[in-house]
CSV table of C-alpha atoms in Angstrom, one decimal:
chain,number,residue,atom,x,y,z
A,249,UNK,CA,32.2,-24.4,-6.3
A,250,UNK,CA,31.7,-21.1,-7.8
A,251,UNK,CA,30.7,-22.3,-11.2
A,252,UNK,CA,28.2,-24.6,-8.7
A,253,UNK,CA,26.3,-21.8,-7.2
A,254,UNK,CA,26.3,-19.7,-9.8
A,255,UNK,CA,24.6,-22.0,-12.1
A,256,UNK,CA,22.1,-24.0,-9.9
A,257,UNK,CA,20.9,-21.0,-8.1
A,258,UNK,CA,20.2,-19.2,-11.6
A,259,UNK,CA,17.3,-21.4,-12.0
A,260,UNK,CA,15.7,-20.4,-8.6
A,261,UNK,CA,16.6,-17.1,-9.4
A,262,UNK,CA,15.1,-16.9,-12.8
A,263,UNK,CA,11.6,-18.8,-11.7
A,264,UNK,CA,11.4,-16.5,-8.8
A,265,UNK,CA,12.2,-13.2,-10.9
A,266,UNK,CA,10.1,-13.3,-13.9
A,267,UNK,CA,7.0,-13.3,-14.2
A,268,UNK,CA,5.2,-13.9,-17.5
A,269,UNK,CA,1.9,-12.2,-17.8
A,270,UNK,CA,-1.6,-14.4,-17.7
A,271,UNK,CA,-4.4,-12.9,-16.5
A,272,UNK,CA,-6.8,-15.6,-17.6
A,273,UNK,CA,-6.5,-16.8,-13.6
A,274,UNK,CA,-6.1,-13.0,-12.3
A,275,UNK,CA,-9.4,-12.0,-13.0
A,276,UNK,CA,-10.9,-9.8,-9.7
A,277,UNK,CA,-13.2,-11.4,-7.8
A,278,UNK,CA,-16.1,-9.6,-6.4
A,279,UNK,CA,-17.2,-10.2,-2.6
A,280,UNK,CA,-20.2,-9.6,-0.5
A,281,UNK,CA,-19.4,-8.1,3.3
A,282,UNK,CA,-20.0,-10.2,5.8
A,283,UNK,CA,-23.4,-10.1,7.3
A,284,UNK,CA,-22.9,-11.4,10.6
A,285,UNK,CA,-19.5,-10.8,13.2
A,286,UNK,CA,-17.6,-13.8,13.6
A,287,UNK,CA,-18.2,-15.6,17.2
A,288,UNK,CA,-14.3,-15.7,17.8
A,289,UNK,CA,-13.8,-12.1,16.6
A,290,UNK,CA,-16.9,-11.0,19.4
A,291,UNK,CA,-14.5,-13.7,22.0
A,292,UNK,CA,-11.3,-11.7,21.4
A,293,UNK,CA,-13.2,-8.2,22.1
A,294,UNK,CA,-14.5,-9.3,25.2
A,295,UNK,CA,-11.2,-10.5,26.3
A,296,UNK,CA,-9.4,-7.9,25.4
A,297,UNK,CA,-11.8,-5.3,26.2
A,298,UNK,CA,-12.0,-3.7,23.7
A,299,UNK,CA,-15.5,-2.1,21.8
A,300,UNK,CA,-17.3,-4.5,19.5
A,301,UNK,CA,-16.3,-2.3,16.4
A,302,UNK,CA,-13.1,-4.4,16.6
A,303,UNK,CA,-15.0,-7.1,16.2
A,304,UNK,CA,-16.1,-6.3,12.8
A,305,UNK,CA,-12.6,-5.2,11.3
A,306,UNK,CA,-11.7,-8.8,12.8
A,307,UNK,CA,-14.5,-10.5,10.8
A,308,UNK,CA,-13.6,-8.4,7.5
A,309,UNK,CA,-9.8,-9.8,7.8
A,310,UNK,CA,-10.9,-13.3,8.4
A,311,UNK,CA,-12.2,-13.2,5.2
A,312,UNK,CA,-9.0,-11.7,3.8
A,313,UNK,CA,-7.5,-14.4,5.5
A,314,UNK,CA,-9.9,-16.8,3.7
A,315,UNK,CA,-9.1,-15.5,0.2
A,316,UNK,CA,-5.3,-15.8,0.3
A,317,UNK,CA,-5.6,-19.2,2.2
A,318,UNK,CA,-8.1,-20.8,-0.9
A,319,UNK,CA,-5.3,-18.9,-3.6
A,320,UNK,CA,-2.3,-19.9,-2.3
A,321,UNK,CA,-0.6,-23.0,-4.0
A,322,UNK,CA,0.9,-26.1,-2.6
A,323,UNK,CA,4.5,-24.7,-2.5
A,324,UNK,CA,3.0,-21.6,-0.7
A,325,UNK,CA,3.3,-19.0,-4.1
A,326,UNK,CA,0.2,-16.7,-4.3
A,327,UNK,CA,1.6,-16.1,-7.8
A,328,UNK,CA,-2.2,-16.6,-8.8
A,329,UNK,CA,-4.0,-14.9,-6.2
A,330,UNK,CA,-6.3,-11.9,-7.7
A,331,UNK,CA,-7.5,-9.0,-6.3
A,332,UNK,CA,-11.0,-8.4,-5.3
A,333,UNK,CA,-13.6,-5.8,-4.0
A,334,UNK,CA,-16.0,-5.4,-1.3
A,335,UNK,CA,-18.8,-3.0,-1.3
A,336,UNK,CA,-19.8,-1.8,1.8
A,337,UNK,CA,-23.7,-2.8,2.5
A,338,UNK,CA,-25.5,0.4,3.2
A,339,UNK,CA,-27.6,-1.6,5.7
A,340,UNK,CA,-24.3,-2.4,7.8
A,341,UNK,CA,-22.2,-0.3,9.8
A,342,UNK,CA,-18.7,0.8,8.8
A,343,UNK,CA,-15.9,-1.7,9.1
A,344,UNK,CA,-13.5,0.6,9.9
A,345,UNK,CA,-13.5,4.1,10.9
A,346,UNK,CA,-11.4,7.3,10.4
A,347,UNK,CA,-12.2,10.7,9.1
A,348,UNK,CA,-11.1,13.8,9.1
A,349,UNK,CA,-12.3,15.3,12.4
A,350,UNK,CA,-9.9,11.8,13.8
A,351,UNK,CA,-6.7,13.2,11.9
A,352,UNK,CA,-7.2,16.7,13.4
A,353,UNK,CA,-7.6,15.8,17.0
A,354,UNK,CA,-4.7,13.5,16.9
A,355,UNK,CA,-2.3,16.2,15.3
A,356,UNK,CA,-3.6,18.6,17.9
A,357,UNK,CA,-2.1,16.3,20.6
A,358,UNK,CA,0.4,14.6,19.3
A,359,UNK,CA,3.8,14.7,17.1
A,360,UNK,CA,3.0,13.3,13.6
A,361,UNK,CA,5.4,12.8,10.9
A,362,UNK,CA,4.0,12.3,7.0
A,363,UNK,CA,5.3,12.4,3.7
A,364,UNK,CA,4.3,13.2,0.5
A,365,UNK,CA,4.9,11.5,-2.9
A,366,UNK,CA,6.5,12.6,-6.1
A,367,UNK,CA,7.8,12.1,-9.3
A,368,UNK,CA,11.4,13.6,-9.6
A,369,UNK,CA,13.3,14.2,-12.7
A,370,UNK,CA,17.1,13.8,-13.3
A,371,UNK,CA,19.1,14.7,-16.1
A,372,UNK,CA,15.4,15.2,-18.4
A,373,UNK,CA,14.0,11.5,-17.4
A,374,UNK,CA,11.3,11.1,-14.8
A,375,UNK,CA,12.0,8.7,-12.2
A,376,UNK,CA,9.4,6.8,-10.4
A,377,UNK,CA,7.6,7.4,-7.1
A,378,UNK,CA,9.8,8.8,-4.2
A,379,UNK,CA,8.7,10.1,-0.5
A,380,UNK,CA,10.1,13.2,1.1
A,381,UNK,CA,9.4,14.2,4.3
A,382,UNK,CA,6.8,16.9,5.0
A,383,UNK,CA,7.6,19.6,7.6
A,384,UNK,CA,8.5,23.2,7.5
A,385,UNK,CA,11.9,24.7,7.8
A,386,UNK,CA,10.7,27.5,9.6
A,387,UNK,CA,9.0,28.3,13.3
A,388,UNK,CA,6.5,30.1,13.7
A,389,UNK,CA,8.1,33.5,14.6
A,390,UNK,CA,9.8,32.7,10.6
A,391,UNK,CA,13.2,31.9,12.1
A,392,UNK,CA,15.0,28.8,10.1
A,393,UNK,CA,14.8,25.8,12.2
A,394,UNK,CA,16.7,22.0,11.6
A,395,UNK,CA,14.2,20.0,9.1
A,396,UNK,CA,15.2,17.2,11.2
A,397,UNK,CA,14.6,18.3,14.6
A,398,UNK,CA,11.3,17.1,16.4
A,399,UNK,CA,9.6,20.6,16.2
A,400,UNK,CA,9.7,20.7,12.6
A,401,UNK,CA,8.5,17.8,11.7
A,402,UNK,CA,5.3,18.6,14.0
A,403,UNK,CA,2.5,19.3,11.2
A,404,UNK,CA,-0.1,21.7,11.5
A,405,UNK,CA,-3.7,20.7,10.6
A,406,UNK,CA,-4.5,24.1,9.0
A,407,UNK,CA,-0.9,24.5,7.1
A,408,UNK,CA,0.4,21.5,6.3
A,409,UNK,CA,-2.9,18.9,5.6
A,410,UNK,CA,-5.4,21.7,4.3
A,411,UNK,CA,-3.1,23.4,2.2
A,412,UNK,CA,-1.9,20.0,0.5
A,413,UNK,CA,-2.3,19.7,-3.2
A,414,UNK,CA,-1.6,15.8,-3.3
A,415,UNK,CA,-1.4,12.5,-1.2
A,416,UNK,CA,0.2,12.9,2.4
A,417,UNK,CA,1.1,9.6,3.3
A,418,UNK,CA,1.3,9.1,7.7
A,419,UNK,CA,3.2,5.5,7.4
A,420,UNK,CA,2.8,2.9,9.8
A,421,UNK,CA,-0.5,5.3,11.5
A,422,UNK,CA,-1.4,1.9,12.8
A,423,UNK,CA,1.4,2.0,15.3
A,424,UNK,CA,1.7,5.7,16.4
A,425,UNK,CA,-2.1,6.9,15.9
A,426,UNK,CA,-2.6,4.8,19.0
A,427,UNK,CA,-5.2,6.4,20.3
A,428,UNK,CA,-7.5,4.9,17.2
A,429,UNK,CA,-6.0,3.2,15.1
A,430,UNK,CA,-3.6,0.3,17.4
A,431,UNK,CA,-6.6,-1.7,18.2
A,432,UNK,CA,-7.5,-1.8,14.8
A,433,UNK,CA,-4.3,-2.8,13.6
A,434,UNK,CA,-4.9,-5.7,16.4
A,435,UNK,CA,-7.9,-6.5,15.5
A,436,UNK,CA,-6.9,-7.1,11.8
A,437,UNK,CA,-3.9,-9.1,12.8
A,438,UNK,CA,-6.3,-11.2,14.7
A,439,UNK,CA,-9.0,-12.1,12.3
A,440,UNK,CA,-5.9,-12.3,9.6
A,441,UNK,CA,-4.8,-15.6,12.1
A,442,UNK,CA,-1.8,-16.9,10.8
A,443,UNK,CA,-2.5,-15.8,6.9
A,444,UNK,CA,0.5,-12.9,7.4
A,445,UNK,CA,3.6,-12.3,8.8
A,446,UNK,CA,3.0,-9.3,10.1
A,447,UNK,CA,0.7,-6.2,9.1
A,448,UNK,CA,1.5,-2.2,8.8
A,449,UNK,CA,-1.2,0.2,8.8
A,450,UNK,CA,-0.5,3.6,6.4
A,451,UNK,CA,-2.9,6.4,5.9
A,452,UNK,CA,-3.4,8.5,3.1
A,453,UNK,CA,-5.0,11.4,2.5
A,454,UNK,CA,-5.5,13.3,-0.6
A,455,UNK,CA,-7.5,16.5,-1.8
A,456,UNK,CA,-10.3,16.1,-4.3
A,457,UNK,CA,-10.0,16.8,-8.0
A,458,UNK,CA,-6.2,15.5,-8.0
A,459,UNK,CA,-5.2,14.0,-11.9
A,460,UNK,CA,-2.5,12.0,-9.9
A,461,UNK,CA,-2.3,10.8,-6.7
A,462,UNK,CA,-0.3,8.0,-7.4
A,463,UNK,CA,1.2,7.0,-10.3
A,464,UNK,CA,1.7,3.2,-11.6
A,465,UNK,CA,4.0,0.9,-9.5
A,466,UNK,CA,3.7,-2.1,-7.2
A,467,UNK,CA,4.0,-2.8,-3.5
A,468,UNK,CA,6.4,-5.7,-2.2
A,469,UNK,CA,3.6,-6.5,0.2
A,470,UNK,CA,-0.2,-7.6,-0.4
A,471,UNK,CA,-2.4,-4.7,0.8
A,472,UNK,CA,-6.0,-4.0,1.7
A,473,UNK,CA,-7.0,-1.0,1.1
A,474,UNK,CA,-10.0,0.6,3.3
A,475,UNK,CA,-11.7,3.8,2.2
A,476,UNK,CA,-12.6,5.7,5.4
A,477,UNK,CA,-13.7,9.2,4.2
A,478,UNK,CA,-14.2,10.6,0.1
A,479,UNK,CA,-13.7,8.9,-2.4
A,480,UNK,CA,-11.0,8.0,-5.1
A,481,UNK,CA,-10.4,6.1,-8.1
A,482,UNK,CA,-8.4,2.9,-8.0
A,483,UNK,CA,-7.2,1.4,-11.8
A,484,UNK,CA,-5.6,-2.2,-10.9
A,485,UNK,CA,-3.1,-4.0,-13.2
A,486,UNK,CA,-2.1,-8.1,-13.6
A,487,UNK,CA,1.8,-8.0,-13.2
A,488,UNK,CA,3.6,-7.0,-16.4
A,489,UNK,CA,5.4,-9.8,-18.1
A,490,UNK,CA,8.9,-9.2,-16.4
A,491,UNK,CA,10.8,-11.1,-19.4
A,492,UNK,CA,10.9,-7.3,-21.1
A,493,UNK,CA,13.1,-6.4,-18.7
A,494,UNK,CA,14.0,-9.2,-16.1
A,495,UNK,CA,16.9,-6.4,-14.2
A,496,UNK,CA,14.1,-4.7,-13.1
A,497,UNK,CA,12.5,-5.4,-8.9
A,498,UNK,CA,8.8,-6.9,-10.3
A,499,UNK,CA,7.8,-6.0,-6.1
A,500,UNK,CA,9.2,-2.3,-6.8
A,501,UNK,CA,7.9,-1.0,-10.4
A,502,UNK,CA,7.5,2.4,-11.0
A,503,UNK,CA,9.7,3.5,-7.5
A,504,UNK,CA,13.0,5.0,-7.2
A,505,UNK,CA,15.1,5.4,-11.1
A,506,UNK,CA,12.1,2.9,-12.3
A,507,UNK,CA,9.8,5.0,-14.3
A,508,UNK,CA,6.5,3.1,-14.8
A,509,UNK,CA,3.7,4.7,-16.9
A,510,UNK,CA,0.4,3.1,-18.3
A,511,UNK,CA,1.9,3.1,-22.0
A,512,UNK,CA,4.5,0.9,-20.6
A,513,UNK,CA,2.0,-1.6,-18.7
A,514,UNK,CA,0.6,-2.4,-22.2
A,515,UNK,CA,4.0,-2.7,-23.6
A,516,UNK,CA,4.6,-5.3,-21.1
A,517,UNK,CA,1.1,-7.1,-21.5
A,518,UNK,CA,-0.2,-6.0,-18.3
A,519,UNK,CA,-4.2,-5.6,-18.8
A,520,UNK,CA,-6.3,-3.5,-16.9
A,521,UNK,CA,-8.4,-5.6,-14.6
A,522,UNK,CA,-10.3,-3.2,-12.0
A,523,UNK,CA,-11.2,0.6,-12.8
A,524,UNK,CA,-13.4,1.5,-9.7
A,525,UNK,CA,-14.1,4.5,-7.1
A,526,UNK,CA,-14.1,3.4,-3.6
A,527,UNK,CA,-16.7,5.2,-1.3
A,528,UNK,CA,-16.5,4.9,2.3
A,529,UNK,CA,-16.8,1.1,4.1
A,530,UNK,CA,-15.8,-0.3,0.3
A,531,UNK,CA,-12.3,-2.5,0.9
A,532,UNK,CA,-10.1,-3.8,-2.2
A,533,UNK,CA,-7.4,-5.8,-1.8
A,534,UNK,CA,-4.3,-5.5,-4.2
A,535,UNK,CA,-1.9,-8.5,-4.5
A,536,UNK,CA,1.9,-7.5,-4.0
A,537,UNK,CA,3.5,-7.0,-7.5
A,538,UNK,CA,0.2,-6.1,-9.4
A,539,UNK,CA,0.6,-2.4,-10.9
A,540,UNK,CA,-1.8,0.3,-9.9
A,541,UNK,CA,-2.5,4.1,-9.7
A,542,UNK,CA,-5.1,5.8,-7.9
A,543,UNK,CA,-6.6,10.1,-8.6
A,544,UNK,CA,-8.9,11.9,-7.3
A,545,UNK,CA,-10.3,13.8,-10.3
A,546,UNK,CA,-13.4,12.4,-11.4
A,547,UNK,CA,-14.6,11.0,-8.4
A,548,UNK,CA,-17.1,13.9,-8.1
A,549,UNK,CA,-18.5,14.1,-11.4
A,550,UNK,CA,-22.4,14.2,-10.7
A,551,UNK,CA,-24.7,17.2,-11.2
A,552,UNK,CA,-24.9,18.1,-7.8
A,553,UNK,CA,-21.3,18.4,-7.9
A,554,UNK,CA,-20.5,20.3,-10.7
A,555,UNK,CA,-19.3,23.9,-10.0
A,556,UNK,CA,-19.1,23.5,-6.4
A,557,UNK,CA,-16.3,23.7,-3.1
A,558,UNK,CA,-14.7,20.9,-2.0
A,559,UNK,CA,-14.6,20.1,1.6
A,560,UNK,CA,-12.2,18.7,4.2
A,561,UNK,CA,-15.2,15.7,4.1
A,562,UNK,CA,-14.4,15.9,0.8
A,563,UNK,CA,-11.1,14.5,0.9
A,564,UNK,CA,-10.3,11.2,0.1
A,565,UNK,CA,-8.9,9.3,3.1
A,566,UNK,CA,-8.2,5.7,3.0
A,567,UNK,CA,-6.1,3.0,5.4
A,568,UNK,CA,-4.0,0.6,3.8
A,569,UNK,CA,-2.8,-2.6,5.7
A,570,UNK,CA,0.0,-3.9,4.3
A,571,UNK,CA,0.6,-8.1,4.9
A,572,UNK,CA,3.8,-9.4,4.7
A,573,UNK,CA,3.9,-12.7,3.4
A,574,UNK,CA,7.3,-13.7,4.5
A,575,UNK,CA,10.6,-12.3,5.8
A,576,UNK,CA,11.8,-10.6,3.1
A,577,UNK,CA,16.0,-11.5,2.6
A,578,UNK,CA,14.7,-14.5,4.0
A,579,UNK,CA,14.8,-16.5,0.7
A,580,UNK,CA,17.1,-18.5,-2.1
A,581,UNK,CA,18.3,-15.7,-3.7
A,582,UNK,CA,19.5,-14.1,0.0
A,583,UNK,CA,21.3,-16.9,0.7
A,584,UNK,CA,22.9,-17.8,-2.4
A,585,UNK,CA,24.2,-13.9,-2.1
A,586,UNK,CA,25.9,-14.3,1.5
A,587,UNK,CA,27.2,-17.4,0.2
A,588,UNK,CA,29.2,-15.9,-2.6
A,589,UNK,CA,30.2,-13.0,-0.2
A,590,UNK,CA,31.4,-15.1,2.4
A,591,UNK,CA,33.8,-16.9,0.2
A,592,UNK,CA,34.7,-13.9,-2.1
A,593,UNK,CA,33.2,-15.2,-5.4
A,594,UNK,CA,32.0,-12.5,-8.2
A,595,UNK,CA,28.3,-13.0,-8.8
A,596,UNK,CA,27.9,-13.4,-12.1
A,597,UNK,CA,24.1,-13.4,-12.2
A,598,UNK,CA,23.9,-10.0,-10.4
A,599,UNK,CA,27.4,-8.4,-11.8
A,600,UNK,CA,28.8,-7.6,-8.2
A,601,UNK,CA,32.1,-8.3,-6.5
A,602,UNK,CA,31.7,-10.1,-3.2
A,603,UNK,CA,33.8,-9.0,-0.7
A,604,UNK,CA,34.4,-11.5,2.3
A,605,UNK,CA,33.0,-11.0,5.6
């Protein structure tokens, strides 16, 4: 039985881990925004009472929706779906809305806990991208306080967002900025209708003039990325050919120990497929497992621009929905593991020693 599982599961395994690299089909597609609000978008509104704004970041994710419905195949991969971007039309209003004057008068009245990204060494090597909580171990009279505790974790608009010097992540915003940012995570879930298992709705916010705001790696989840406020550049990768290296998460690249840099994307035959800035109302959508890094630097590079301060308008602020495709776990490879486990076979494919329930 062992030598069963082991060996026909290898095959789903190994054509659901590696990925070779063919852009020839992943080529970004470039979309108009959608002139008119859908009929059942303005319906939902009005049922829901909610303002018609909703109903136009319903309409935008109906044609999300659209996109990954005509790319995904008969066996429900979206292995081939491609990215694309949407310029806002000047003549239209915004999609979605959140600046900075938002962010301010929501930490003034409520707790809000963010993080910030980094790249950490150990032992001389750089690791990938990791999050650490942002929050001040001090009070405000300068006595220490628990990093932990509710109070510290309370940011300050002035001392912990203004005096930033890269990307301050506020993850699921969609759920606790509620205020703003709930109905739109409704609405987006609504016009989406079925196409994802669920959404999450992050905001990120990053000073101008950063080299690196984030550096190369890949989500586990398909995202849509909304620029609200500023502007930043977005460089977008097809999936590098996993066969290099076929240990290594393909959904997780450049997180954690894995340290993923743009000399090793053309190692791995990933090409560069989108180099673009996003200015406020634009909306890109990244596949999960497609590499991409994002800065700050040369976003501002006219000569009106040269020479002068930067702004809190300034600042780049962008909401990215996340859409889960599927439960992860839920899947072959899941399955095939709490088999093994539950009859204390070693897993040859993954080097582990199950241990029985």
């Amino acid at each position: 039985m062992a030598l069963l599982i082991n060996n026909v599961v290898l095959i789903l395994y190994t054509s659901i881990i590696v990925f070779p690299s063919s852009s020839a089909f992943l080529q970004p597609l470039f979309k108009e925004q959608p002139l008119a609000v859908s009929p059942d978008s303005t319906r939902w509104v009005f049922e829901n009472n909610l303002d018609n704004k909703y109903a136009i970041t319903s309409t935008l994710f109906k044609e999300v929706a659209l996109h990954l419905r005509m790319h995904t195949d008969s066996n429900g991969s979206r292995a081939s779906c491609p990215p694309f971007l949407m310029r806002r039309n000047e003549n239209e209003p915004m999609m979605i809305e959140f600046n900075c004057n938002d962010l301010e008068s929501a930490l003034s009245c409520d707790y809000l806990s963010a993080c910030t990204g980094s790249r950490k060494s150990n032992e001389g090597k750089i690791g990938g991208w990791e999050m650490e909580d942002l929050g001040r171990n001090q009070d405000e009279h300068g006595y220490k306080q628990d990093v932990h505790s509710f109070q510290a974790k309370r940011l300050d608009w002035k001392e912990d967002i203004l005096n930033a010097t890269n990307t301050i992540i506020f993850n699921s915003a969609g759920s606790y900025i509620s205020s703003t940012l709930a109905a739109t995570s409704l609405a987006a879930l609504h016009g989406l209708d079925g196409a994802s298992a669920g959404v999450c709705m992050n905001l990120y916010v990053t000073p101008a003039m950063v080299q690196t705001s984030a550096p190369p790696h890949t989500d586990k989840q398909d995202v849509v990325v909304v620029q609200t406020q500023g502007r930043k550049r977005w460089r977008v990768y097809s999936p590098p050919d996993s066969s290099f290296d076929s240990e290594l998460d393909p959904f997780k690249r450049g997180k954690g120990t894995d340290s993923l840099t743009l000399e090793m994307l053309e190692r791995e035959n990933s090409e560069l497929l989108l180099d673009v800035t996003l200015y406020p109302g634009d909306t890109l959508f990244v596949p999960a497992r497609f590499p991409h890094t994002t800065d700050t630097l040369d976003c501002y590079d006219n000569e009106n621009d040269i020479g002068r301060s930067f702004e809190k308008e300034d600042w780049s602020m962008h909401l990215t929905v996340g859409l889960d495709s599927h439960v992860w776990n839920l899947n072959y490879i899941s399955m095939r593991t709490l088999a093994l486990r539950s009859h204390g076979i070693h897993d040859v494919l993954l080097q582990q020693t199950a241990h029985r329930f």
